[in-house]
Coordinates of C-alpha atoms in Angstrom, one line a residue:
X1 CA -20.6 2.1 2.7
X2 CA -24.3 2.4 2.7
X3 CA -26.0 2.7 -0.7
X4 CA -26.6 6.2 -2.1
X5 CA -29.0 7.3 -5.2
X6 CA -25.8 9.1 -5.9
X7 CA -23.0 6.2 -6.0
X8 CA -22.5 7.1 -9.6
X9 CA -21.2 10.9 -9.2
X10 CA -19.2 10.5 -6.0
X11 CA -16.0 10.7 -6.3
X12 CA -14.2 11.1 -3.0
X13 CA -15.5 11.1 0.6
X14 CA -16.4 13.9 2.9
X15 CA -12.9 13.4 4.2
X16 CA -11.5 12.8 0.9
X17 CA -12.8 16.7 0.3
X18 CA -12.1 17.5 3.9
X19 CA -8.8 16.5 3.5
X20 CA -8.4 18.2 0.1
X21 CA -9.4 21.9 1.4
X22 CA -6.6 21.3 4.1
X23 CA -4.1 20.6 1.8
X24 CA -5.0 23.6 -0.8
X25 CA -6.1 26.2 2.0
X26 CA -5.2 25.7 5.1
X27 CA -1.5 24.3 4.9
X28 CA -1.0 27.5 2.5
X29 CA 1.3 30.9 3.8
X30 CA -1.6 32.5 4.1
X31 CA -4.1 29.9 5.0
X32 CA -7.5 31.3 3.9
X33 CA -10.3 29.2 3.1
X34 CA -12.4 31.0 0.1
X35 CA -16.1 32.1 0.5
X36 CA -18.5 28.5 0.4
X37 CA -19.5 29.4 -2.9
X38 CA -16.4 29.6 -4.2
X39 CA -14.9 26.7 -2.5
X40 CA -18.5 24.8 -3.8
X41 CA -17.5 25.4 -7.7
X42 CA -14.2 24.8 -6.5
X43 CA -14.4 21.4 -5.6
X44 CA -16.7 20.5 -8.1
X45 CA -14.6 21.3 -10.5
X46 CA -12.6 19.2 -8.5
X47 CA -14.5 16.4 -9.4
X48 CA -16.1 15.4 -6.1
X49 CA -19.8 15.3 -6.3
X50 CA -22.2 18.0 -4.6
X51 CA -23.7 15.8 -2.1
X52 CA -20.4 15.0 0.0
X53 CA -18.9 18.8 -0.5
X54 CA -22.5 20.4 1.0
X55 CA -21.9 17.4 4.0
X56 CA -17.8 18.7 4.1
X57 CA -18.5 22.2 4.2
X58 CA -21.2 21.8 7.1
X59 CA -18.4 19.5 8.6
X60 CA -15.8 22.7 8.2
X61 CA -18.6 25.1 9.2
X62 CA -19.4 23.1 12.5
X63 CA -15.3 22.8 13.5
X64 CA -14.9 26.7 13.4
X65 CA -18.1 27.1 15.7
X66 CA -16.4 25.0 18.3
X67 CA -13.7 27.4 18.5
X68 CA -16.2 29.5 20.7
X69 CA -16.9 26.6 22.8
X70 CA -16.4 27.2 27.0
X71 CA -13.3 25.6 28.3
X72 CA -14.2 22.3 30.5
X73 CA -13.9 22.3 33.9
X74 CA -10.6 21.2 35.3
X75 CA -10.8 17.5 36.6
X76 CA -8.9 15.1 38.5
X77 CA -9.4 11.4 39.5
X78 CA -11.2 10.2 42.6
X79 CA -8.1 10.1 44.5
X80 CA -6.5 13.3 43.2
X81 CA -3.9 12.0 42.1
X82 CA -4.7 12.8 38.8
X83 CA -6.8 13.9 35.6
X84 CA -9.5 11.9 34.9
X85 CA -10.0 9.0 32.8
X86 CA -12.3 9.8 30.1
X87 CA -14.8 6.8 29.4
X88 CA -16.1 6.1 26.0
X89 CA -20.0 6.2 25.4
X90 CA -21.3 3.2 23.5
X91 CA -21.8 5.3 20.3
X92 CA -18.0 6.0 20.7
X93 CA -16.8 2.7 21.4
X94 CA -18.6 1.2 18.0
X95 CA -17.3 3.7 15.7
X96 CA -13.7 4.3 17.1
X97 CA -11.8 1.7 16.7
X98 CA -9.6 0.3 19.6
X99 CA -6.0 1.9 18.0
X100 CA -8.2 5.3 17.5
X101 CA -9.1 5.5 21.3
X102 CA -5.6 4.6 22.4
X103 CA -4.3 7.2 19.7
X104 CA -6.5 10.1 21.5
X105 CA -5.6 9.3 25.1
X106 CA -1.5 9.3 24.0
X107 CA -2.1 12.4 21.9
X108 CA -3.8 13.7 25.4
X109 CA -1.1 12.2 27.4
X110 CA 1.4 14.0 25.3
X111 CA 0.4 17.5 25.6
X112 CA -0.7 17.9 21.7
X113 CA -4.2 17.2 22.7
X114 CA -6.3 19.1 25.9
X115 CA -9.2 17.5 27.0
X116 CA -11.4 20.1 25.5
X117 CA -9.7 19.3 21.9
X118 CA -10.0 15.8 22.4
X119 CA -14.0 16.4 22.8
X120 CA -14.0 17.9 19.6
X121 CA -12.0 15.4 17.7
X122 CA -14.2 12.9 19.0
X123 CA -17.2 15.2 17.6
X124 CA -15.8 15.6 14.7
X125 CA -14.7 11.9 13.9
X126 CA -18.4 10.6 14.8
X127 CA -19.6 13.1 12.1
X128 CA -18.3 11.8 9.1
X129 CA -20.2 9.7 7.3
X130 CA -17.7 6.5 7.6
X131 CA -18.5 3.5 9.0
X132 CA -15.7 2.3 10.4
X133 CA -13.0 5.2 11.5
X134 CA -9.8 4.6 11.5
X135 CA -6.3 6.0 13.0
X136 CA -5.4 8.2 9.1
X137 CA -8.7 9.2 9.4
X138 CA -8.1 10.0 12.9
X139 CA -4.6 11.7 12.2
X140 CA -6.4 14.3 9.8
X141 CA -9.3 15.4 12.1
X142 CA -6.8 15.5 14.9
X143 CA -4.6 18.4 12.6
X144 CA -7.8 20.3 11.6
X145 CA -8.8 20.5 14.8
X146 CA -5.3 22.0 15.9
X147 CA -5.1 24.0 13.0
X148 CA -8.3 25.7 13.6
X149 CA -7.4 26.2 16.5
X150 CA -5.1 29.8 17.3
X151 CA -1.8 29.1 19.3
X152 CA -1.8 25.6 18.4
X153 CA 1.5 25.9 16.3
X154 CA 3.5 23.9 19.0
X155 CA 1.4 21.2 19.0
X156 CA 0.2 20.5 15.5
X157 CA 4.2 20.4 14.9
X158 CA 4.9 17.3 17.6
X159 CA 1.5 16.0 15.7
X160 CA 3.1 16.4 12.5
X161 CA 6.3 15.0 13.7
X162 CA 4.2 11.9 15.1
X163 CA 2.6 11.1 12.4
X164 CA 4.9 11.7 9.9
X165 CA 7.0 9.2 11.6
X166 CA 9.5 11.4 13.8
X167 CA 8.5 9.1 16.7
X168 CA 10.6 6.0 14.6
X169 CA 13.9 7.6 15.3
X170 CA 14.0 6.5 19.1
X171 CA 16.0 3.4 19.9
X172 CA 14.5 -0.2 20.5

């Protein structure tokens, strides 16, 4: 992690706080996320320092505008045959790790993920200030994505049941 004037106050990651507001708001019966300024003292109070919970909150603000993003366009291989194969920029291929990538084309290959959602996980994952992003880190963006998401239900629950290790039961 790079150095930071402010090493000595932080005490989680913007995923760390991003991860945190899930778990208190959003995983809630009546998942409602608190005006910022509330949220703000909130998580300070928390103990997390100001810095990373401005950078989570802009993270959270971004992720609910690209709910009004256009859907893609449909597309298919250059046979038809099939969807497309969706190639990695260089950017993406030095921050996502190899198991990340492969994670996001069976998430897409499985239904939980469209293309369009994949986009935004990929987005979202090159926007937190890690270095090197991993699979849990992955896994988290992946259900606040979904769960941002209305009409999602199905699939955050096979991504839940994935990653919560429903996907162990099958034989060997």
């Amino acid at each position: 992690m790079a150095a930071c004037p402010h090493d000595h106050m932080i005490t989680g990651s913007v995923l760390d706080i991003l991860i945190y507001v899930f778990d208190r708001y959003m995983l809630t019966e009546v998942a409602e996320v608190p005006e910022r300024e509330h949220l703000v003292r909130d998580l300070e109070r928390a103990g997390f320092a100001q810095v990373n919970v401005e950078r989570a909150l802009d993270w959270l603000a971004d992720l609910a505008c690209d709910r009004d993003r256009p859907p893609l366009p449909v597309s298919v291989s250059d046979a038809g045959k099939g969807p497309a194969v969706r190639v990695f920029s260089d950017c993406e291929l030095a921050r996502l790790s190899t198991e990340c990538r492969g994670f996001l084309v069976t998430l897409e290959r499985l239904g939980i993920l469209s293309p369009q959602q994949r986009e935004i996980v990929i987005e979202r994952m090159l926007a937190l200030d890690a270095d090197e992003l991993d699979t849990e880190q992955l896994k988290w963006v992946v259900l606040m994505v979904l769960s941002s998401q209305p009409g999602q239900e199905v699939a955050f629950e096979m991504l839940e049941d994935l990653v919560s290790g429903g996907h162990s039961n099958t034989p060997h």
